[in-house]
Tab-separated table of C-alpha atoms and ligand atoms in Angstrom:
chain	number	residue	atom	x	y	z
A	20	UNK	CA	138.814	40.008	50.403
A	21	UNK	CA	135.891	39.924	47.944
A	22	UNK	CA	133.329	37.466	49.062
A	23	UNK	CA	130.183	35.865	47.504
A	24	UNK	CA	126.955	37.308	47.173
A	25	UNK	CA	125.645	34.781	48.743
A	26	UNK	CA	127.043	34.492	52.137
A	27	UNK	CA	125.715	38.344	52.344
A	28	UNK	CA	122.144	37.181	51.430
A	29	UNK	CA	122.207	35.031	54.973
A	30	UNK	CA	120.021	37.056	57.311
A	31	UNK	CA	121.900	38.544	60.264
A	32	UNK	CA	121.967	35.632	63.209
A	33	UNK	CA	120.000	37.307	65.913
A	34	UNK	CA	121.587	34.557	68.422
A	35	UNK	CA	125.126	35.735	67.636
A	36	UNK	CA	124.162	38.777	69.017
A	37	UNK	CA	122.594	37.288	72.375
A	38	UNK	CA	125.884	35.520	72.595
A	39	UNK	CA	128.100	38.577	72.673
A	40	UNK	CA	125.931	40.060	75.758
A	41	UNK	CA	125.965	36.722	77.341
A	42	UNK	CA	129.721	36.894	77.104
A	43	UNK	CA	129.811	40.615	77.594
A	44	UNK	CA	128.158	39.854	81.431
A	45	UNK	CA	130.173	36.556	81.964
A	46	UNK	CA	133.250	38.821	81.824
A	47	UNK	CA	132.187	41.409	83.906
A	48	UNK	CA	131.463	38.110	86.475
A	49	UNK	CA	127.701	38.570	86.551
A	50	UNK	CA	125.831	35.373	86.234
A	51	UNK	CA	123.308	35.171	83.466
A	52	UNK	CA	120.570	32.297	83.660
A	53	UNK	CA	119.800	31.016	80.113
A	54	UNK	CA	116.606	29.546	78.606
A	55	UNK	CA	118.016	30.161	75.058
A	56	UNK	CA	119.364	27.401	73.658
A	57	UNK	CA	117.444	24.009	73.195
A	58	UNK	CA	120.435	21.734	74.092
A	59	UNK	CA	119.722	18.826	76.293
A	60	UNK	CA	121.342	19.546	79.697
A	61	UNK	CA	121.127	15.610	80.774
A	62	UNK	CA	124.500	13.710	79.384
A	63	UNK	CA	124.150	10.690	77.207
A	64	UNK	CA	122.686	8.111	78.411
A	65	UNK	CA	125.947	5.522	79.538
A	66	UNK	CA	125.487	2.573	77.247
A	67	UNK	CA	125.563	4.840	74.941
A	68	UNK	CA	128.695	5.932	75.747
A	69	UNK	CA	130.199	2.708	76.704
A	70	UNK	CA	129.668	1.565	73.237
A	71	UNK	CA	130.960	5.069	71.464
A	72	UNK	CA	134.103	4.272	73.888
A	73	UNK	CA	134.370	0.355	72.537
A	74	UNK	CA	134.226	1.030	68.932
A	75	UNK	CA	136.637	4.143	68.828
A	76	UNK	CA	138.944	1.585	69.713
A	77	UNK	CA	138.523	-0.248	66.904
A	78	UNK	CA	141.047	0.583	64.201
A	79	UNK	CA	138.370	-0.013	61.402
A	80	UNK	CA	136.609	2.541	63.259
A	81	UNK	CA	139.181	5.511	62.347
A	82	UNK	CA	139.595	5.206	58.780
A	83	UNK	CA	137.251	7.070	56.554
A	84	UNK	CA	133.443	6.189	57.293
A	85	UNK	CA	130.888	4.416	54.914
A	86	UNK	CA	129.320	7.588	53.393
A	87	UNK	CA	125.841	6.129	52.789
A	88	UNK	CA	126.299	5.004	56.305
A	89	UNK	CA	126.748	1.498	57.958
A	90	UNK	CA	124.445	-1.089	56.874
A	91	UNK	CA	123.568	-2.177	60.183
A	92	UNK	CA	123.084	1.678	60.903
A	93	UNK	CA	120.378	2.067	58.247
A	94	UNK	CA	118.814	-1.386	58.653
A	95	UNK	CA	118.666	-0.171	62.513
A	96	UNK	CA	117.079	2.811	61.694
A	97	UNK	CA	114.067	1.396	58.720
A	98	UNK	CA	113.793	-1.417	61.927
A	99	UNK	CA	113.140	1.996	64.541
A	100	UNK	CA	110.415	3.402	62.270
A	101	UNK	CA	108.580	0.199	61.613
A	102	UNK	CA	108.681	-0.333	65.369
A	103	UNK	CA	107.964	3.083	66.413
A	104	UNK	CA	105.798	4.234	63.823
A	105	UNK	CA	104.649	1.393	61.492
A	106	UNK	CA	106.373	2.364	58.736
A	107	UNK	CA	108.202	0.043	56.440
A	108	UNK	CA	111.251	1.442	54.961
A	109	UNK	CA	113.584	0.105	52.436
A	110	UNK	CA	117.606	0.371	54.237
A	111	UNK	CA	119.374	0.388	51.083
A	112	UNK	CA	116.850	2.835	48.891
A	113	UNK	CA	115.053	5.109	51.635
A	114	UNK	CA	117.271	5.699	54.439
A	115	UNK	CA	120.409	8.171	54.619
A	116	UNK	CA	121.990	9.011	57.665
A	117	UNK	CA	123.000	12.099	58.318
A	118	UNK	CA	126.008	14.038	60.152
A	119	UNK	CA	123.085	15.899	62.884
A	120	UNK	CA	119.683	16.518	60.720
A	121	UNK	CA	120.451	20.094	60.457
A	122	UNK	CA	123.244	19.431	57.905
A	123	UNK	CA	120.213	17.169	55.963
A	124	UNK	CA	118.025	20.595	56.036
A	125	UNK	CA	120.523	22.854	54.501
A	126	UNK	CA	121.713	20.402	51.911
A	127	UNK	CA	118.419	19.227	50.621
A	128	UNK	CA	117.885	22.575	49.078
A	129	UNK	CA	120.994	21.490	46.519
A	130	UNK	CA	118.706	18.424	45.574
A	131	UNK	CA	115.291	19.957	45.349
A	132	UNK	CA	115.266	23.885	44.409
A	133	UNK	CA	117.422	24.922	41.074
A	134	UNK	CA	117.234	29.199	41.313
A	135	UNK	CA	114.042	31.241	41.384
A	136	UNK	CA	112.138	28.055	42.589
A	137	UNK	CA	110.389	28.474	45.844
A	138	UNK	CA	110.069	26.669	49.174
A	139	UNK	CA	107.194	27.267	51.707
A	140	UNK	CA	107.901	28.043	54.927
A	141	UNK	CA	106.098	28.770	58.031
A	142	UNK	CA	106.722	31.361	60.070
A	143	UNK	CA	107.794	31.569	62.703
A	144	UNK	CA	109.993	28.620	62.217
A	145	UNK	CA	113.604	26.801	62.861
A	146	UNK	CA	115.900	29.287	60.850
A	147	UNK	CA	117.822	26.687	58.692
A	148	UNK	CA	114.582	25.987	55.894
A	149	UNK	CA	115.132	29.637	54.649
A	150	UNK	CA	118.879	29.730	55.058
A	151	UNK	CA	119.092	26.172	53.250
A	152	UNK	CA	116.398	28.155	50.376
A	153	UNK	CA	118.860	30.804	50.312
A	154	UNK	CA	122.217	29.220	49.940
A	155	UNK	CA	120.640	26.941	46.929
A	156	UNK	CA	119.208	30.421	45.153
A	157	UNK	CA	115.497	29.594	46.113
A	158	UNK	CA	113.037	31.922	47.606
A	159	UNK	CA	110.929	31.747	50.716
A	160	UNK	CA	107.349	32.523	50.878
A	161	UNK	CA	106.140	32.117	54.313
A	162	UNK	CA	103.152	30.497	55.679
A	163	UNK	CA	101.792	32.416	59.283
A	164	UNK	CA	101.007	30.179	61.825
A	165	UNK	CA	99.559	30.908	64.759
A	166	UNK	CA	96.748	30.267	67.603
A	167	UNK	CA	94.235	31.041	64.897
A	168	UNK	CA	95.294	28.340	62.696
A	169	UNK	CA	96.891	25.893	66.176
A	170	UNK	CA	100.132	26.906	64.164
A	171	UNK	CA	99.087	24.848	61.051
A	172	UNK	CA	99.475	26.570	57.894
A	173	UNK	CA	96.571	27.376	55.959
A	174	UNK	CA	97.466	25.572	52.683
A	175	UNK	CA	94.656	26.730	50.941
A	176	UNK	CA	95.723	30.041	51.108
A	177	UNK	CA	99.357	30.280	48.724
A	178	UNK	CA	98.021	31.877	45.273
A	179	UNK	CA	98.626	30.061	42.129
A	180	UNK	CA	101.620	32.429	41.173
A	181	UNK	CA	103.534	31.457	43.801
A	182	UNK	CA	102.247	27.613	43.543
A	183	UNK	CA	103.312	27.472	39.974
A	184	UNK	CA	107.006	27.796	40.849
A	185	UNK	CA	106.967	26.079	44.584
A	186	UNK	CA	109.234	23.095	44.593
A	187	UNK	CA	109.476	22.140	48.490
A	188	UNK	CA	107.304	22.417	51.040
A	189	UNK	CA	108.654	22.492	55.221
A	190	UNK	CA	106.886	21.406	57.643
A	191	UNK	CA	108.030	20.850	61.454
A	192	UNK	CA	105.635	18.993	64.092
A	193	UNK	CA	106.269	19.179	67.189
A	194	UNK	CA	107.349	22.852	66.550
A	195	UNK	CA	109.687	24.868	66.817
A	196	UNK	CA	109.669	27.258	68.380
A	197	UNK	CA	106.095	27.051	68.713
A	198	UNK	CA	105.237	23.478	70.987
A	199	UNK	CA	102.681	23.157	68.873
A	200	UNK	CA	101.699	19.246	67.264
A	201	UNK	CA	99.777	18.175	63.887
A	202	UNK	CA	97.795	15.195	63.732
A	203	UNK	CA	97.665	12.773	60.880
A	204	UNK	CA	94.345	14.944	59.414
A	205	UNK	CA	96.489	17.655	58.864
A	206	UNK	CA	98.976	15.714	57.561
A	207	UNK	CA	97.054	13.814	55.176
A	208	UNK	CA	95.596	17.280	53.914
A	209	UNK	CA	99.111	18.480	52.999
A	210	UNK	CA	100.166	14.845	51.187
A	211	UNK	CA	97.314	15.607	49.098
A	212	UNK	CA	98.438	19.216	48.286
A	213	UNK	CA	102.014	18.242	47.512
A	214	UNK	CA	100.723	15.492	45.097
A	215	UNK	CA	98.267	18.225	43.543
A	216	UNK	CA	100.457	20.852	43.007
A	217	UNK	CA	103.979	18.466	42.210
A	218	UNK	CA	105.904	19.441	45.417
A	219	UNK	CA	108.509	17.707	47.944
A	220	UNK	CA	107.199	17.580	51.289
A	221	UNK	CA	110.158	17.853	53.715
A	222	UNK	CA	109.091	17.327	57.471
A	223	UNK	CA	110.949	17.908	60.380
A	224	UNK	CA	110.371	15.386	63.356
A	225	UNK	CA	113.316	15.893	65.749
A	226	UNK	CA	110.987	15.932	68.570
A	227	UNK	CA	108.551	13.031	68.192
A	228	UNK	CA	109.971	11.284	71.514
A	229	UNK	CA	109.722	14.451	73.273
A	230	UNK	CA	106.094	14.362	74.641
A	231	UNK	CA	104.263	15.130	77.649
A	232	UNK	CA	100.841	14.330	79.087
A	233	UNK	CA	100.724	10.596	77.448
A	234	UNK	CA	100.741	12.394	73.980
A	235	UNK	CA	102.201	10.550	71.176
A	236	UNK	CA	103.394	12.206	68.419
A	237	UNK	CA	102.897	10.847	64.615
A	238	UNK	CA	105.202	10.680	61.464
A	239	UNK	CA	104.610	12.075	58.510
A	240	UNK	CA	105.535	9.012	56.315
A	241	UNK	CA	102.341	7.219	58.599
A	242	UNK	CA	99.899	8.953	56.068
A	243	UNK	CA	99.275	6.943	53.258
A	244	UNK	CA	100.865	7.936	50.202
A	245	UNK	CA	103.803	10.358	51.828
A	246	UNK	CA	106.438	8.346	50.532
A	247	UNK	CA	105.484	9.651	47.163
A	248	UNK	CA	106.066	13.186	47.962
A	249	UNK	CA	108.310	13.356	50.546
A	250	UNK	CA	110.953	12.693	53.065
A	251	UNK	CA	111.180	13.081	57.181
A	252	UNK	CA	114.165	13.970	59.079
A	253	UNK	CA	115.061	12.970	62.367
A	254	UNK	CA	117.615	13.138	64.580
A	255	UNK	CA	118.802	11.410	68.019
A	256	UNK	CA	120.052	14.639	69.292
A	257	UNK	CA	117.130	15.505	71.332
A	258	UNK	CA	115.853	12.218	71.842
A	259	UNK	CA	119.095	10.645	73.466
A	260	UNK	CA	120.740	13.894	74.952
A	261	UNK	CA	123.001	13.292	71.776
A	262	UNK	CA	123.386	16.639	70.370
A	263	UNK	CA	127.301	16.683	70.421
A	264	UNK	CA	127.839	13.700	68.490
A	265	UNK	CA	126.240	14.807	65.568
A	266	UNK	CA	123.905	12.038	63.895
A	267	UNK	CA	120.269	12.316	62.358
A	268	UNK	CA	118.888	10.999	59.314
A	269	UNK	CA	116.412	11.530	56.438
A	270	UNK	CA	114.115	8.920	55.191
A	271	UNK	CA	111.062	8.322	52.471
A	272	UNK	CA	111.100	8.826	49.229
A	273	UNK	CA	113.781	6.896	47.341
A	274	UNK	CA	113.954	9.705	44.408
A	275	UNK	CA	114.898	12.545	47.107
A	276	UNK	CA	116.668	9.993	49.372
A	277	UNK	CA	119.187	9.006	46.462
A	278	UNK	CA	119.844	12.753	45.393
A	279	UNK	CA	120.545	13.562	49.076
A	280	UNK	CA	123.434	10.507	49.194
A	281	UNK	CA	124.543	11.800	45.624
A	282	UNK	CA	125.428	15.401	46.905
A	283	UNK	CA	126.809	14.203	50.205
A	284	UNK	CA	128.772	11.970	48.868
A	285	UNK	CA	130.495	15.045	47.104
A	286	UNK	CA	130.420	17.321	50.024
A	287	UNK	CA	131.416	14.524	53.122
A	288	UNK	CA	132.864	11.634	53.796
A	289	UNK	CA	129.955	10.266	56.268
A	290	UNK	CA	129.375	9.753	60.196
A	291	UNK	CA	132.423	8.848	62.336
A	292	UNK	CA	131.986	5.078	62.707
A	293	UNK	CA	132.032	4.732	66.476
A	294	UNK	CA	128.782	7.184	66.297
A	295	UNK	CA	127.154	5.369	63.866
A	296	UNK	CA	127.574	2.342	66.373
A	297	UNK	CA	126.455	4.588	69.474
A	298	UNK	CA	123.448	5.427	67.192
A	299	UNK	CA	122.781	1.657	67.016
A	300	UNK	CA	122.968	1.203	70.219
A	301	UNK	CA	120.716	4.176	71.473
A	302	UNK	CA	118.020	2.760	69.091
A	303	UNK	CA	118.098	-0.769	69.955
A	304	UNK	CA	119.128	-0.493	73.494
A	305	UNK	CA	117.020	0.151	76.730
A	306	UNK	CA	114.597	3.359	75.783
A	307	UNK	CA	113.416	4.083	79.465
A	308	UNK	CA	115.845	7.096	79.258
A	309	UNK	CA	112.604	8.727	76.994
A	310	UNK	CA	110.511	8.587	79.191
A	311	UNK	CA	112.754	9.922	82.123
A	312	UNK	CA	114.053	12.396	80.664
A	313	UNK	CA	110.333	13.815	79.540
A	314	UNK	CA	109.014	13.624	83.496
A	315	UNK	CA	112.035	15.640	84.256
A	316	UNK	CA	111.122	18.091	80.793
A	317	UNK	CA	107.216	17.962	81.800
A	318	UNK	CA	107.989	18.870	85.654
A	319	UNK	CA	110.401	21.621	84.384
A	320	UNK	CA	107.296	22.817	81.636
A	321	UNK	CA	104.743	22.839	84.258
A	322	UNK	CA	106.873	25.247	86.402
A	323	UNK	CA	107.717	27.004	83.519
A	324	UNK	CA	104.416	27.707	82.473
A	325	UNK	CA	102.437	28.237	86.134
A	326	UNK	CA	105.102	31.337	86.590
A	327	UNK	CA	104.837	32.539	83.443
A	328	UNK	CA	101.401	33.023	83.263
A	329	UNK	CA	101.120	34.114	86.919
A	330	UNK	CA	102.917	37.107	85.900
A	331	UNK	CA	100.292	37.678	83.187
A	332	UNK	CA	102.891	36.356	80.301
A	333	UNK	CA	100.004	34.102	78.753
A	334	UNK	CA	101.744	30.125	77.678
A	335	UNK	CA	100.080	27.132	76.789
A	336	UNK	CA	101.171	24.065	78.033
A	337	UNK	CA	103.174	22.173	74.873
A	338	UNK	CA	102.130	18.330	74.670
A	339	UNK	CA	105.536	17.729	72.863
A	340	UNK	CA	109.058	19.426	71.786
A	341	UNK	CA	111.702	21.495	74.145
A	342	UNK	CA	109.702	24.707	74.283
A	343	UNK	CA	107.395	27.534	75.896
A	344	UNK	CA	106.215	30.106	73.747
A	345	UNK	CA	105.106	32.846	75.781
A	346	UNK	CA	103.598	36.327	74.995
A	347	UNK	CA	105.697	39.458	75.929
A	348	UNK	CA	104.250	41.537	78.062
A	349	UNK	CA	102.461	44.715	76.819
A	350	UNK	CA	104.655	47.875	75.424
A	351	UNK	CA	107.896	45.515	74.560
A	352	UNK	CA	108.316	43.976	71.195
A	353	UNK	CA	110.681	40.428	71.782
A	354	UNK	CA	113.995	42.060	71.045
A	355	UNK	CA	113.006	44.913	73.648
A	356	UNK	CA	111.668	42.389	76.468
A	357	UNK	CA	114.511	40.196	75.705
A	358	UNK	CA	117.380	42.759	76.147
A	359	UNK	CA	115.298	44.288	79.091
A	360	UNK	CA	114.779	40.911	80.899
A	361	UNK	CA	119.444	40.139	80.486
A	362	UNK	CA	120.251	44.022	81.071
A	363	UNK	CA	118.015	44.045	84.498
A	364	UNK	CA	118.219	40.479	85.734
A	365	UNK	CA	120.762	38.601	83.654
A	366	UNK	CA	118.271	36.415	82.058
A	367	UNK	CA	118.139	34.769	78.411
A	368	UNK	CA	115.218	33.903	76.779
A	369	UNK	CA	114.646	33.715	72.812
A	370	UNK	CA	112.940	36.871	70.900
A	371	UNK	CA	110.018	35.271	68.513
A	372	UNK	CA	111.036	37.862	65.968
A	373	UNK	CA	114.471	35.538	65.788
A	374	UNK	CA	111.916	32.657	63.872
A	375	UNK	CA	110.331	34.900	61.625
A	376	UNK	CA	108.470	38.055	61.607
A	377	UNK	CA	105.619	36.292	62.498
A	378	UNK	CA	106.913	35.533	65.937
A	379	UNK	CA	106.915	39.038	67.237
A	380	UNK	CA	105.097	39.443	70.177
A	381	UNK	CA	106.772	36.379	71.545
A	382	UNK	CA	109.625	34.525	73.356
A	383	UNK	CA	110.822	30.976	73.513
A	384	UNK	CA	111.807	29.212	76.830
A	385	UNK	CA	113.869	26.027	76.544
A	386	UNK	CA	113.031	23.487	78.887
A	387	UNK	CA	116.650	22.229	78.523
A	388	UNK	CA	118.170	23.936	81.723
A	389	UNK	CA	119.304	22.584	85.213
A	390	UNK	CA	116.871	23.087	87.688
A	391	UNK	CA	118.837	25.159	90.277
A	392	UNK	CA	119.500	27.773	87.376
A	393	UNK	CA	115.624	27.104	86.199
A	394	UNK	CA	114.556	27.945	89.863
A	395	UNK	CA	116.606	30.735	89.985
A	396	UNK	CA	115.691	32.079	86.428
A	397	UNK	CA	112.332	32.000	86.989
A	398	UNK	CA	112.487	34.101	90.602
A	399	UNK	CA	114.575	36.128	88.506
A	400	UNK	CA	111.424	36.900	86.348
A	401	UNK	CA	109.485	37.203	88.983
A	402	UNK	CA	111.564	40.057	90.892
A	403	UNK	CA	111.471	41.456	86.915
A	404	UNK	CA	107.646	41.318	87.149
A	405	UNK	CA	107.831	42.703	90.389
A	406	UNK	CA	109.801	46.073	90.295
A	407	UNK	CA	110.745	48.579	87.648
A	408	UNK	CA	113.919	49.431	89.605
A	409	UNK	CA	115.519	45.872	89.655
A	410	UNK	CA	118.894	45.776	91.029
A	411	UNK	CA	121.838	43.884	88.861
A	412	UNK	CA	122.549	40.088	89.771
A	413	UNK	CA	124.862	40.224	92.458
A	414	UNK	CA	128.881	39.879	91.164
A	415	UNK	CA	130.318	36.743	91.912
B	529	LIG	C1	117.406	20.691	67.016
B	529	LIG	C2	116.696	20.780	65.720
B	529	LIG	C3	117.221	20.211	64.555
B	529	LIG	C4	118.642	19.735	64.386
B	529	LIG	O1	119.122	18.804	65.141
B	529	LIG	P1	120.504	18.113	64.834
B	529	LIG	O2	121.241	18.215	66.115
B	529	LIG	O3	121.213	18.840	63.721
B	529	LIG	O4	120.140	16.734	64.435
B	529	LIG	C5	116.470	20.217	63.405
B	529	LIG	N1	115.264	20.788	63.381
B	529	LIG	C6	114.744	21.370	64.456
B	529	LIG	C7	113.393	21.990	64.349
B	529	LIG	C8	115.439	21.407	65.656
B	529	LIG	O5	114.908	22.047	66.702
């Protein structure tokens, strides 16, 4: 079989091949500990599911969805972001919900990017903005962020060559894999760039309810003026432990908003209905499940972090998103610390380099893991730390 050039210009998936160990040591019946993925361990939150349960029920429920989404779902959301954010949003023009905001991310490149145009990305950064750029014929040019900058990009920095032919620029705050947050300053500084230079601003807020510390995180669309170059996604995935059901949405600008529904509307055939209703419900409904669920991810950080950096591998303390990002210890790069760390004491963690090349040097914990496997990692580390001649996790 001849395939397209394209599906050969996707960058090898480092993850794939963390699976393949994982599985490799599963069958062998060793027990691996993972911090990889960032997948809320916590189920749904019951009404939730209650209501999923009701309307799949509901033979208008199981024909072919609304593709532009429910009404009600879209009114609910414009009414979430006025509430949460104090931003007004039009349902009908400046909403579109989405099937999980990843699908959003990769299909926005169709609307903005024709080929040869350019996207900024940071690095490191969530792998689907270059593979999105990629599969749409774009090119990346990467923005470093890092403790220097507090993971901003320096926006002042991109020369006028490359400006000339940027159509989109990504942002993502709270990061990842980074933890780190932007305030409206920042974001304020990059409206003002995208209107300068004609560009599409596309952030990505999955993790503004995911905060720590009494930190709040802001929207993009709060600064005035970012409705005129850009859109937000979000998603409920991470805020309501909702990341098998597959719903998100982008809002803002009605221009990019409307392509995005136009292309869709050619490529699906929308949210499953009863979802769209569970998505009504988890934004209307009781919300003290946020905050819950964030004492349980800020207890589970705070552990994270204190062992960590007792064993010298230096981590800040995120005030938002799922994530550590911690420095590898001396002598490893992430891919060598990584495979060291599963090989000697069956445990996963995320190499930086996975993000971007920017992220060497690095590793990502997730914060979504049980705490009797989080305890258990985390000794694991320890005994790691502790001895060059580790023994292999007992068989089971
Ligand atoms: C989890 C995540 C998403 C995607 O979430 P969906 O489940 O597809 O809604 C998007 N962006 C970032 C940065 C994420 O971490």
């Amino acid at each position: 079989m001849r395939l397209a050039k394209r599906v050969e210009s996707l960058p090898p998936y480092l993850f794939v091949e963390i699976s393949r160990k994982i599985a490799e040591r599963k069958a062998k019946g060793e027990d691996v500990v993972s911090f990889g993925i960032g997948d809320p361990d916590i189920p749904t939150p019951p009404h939730i599911i209650e209501r999923l349960c009701k309307e799949a029920r509901i033979p208008a429920n199981q024909r072919y969805p609304e593709s532009e989404g429910l009404p009600e779902l879209r009114k609910t959301i414009a009414n979430w972001y006025q509430k949460r954010f104090n931003v007004t949003l039009d349902p009908d023009k400046e909403v579109a919900p989405l099937i999980g905001s990843k699908e959003g991310i990769a299909h926005i490149a169709l609307c903005l990017l024709n080929p040869g145009d350019v996207a900024l990305i940071t690095d490191p950064g969530y792998p689907v903005y270059t593979i999105g750029t990629n599969l749409a014929g774009g090119t990346s040019h990467y923005l470093p962020i890092s403790p220097k900058n507090n993971y901003l990009p320096d926006l002042d920095s991109i020369p006028e060559s490359v400006l000339e032919k940027t159509r989109v620029l990504w942002l993502n705050y709270p990061n990842n894999p980074t933890g780190a947050v932007a305030d409206l300053q920042f974001f304020n500084k990059a409206v003002a760039f995208a209107k300068k230079h004609n560009i599409c601003i596309c952030h990505d807020g999955p993790y503004s309810e995911v905060a720590f510390d009494g930190y709040t995180p802001v929207s993009f669309l709060q600064v005035e003026g970012a409705k005129d170059v850009g859109i937000e996604f979000h998603s409920l995935s991470k805020t309501y432990n909702m990341t098998g059901w597959r719903i998100g949405m982008a809002v803002g600008n009605a221009e990019v908003i409307n392509s995005l529904k136009t292309i869709k509307s050619n490529i699906d055939s929308g949210i499953p209905q009863a979802i769209q209703y569970a998505a009504i419900e988890a934004l209307t409904g009781p919300q003290n499940c946020i905050k819950e669920h964030n004492d349980v991810y800020q207890r589970r950080r705070d552990l994270i972090v204190d062992t960590l950096n007792k064993m010298g591998l230096e981590a800040k303390m995120p005030k938002a998103s799922l994530y550590i990002w911690a420095k590898v210890p001396n002598g490893f790069t992430s891919v060598e610390f990584t495979n060291d760390l599963l090989d000697k004491v069956g445990v996963v963690v995320t190499p930086g380099v996975g993000y971007g090349q920017n992220g060497e040097g690095y590793i990502r914990l997730s914060l979504t893991i049980a705490d009797a496997s989080l305890l258990k990692g985390l000794s694991r580390m320890a005994q790691w730390h502790d001895s060059k001649n580790i023994l292999r996790p007992k068989k089971v």
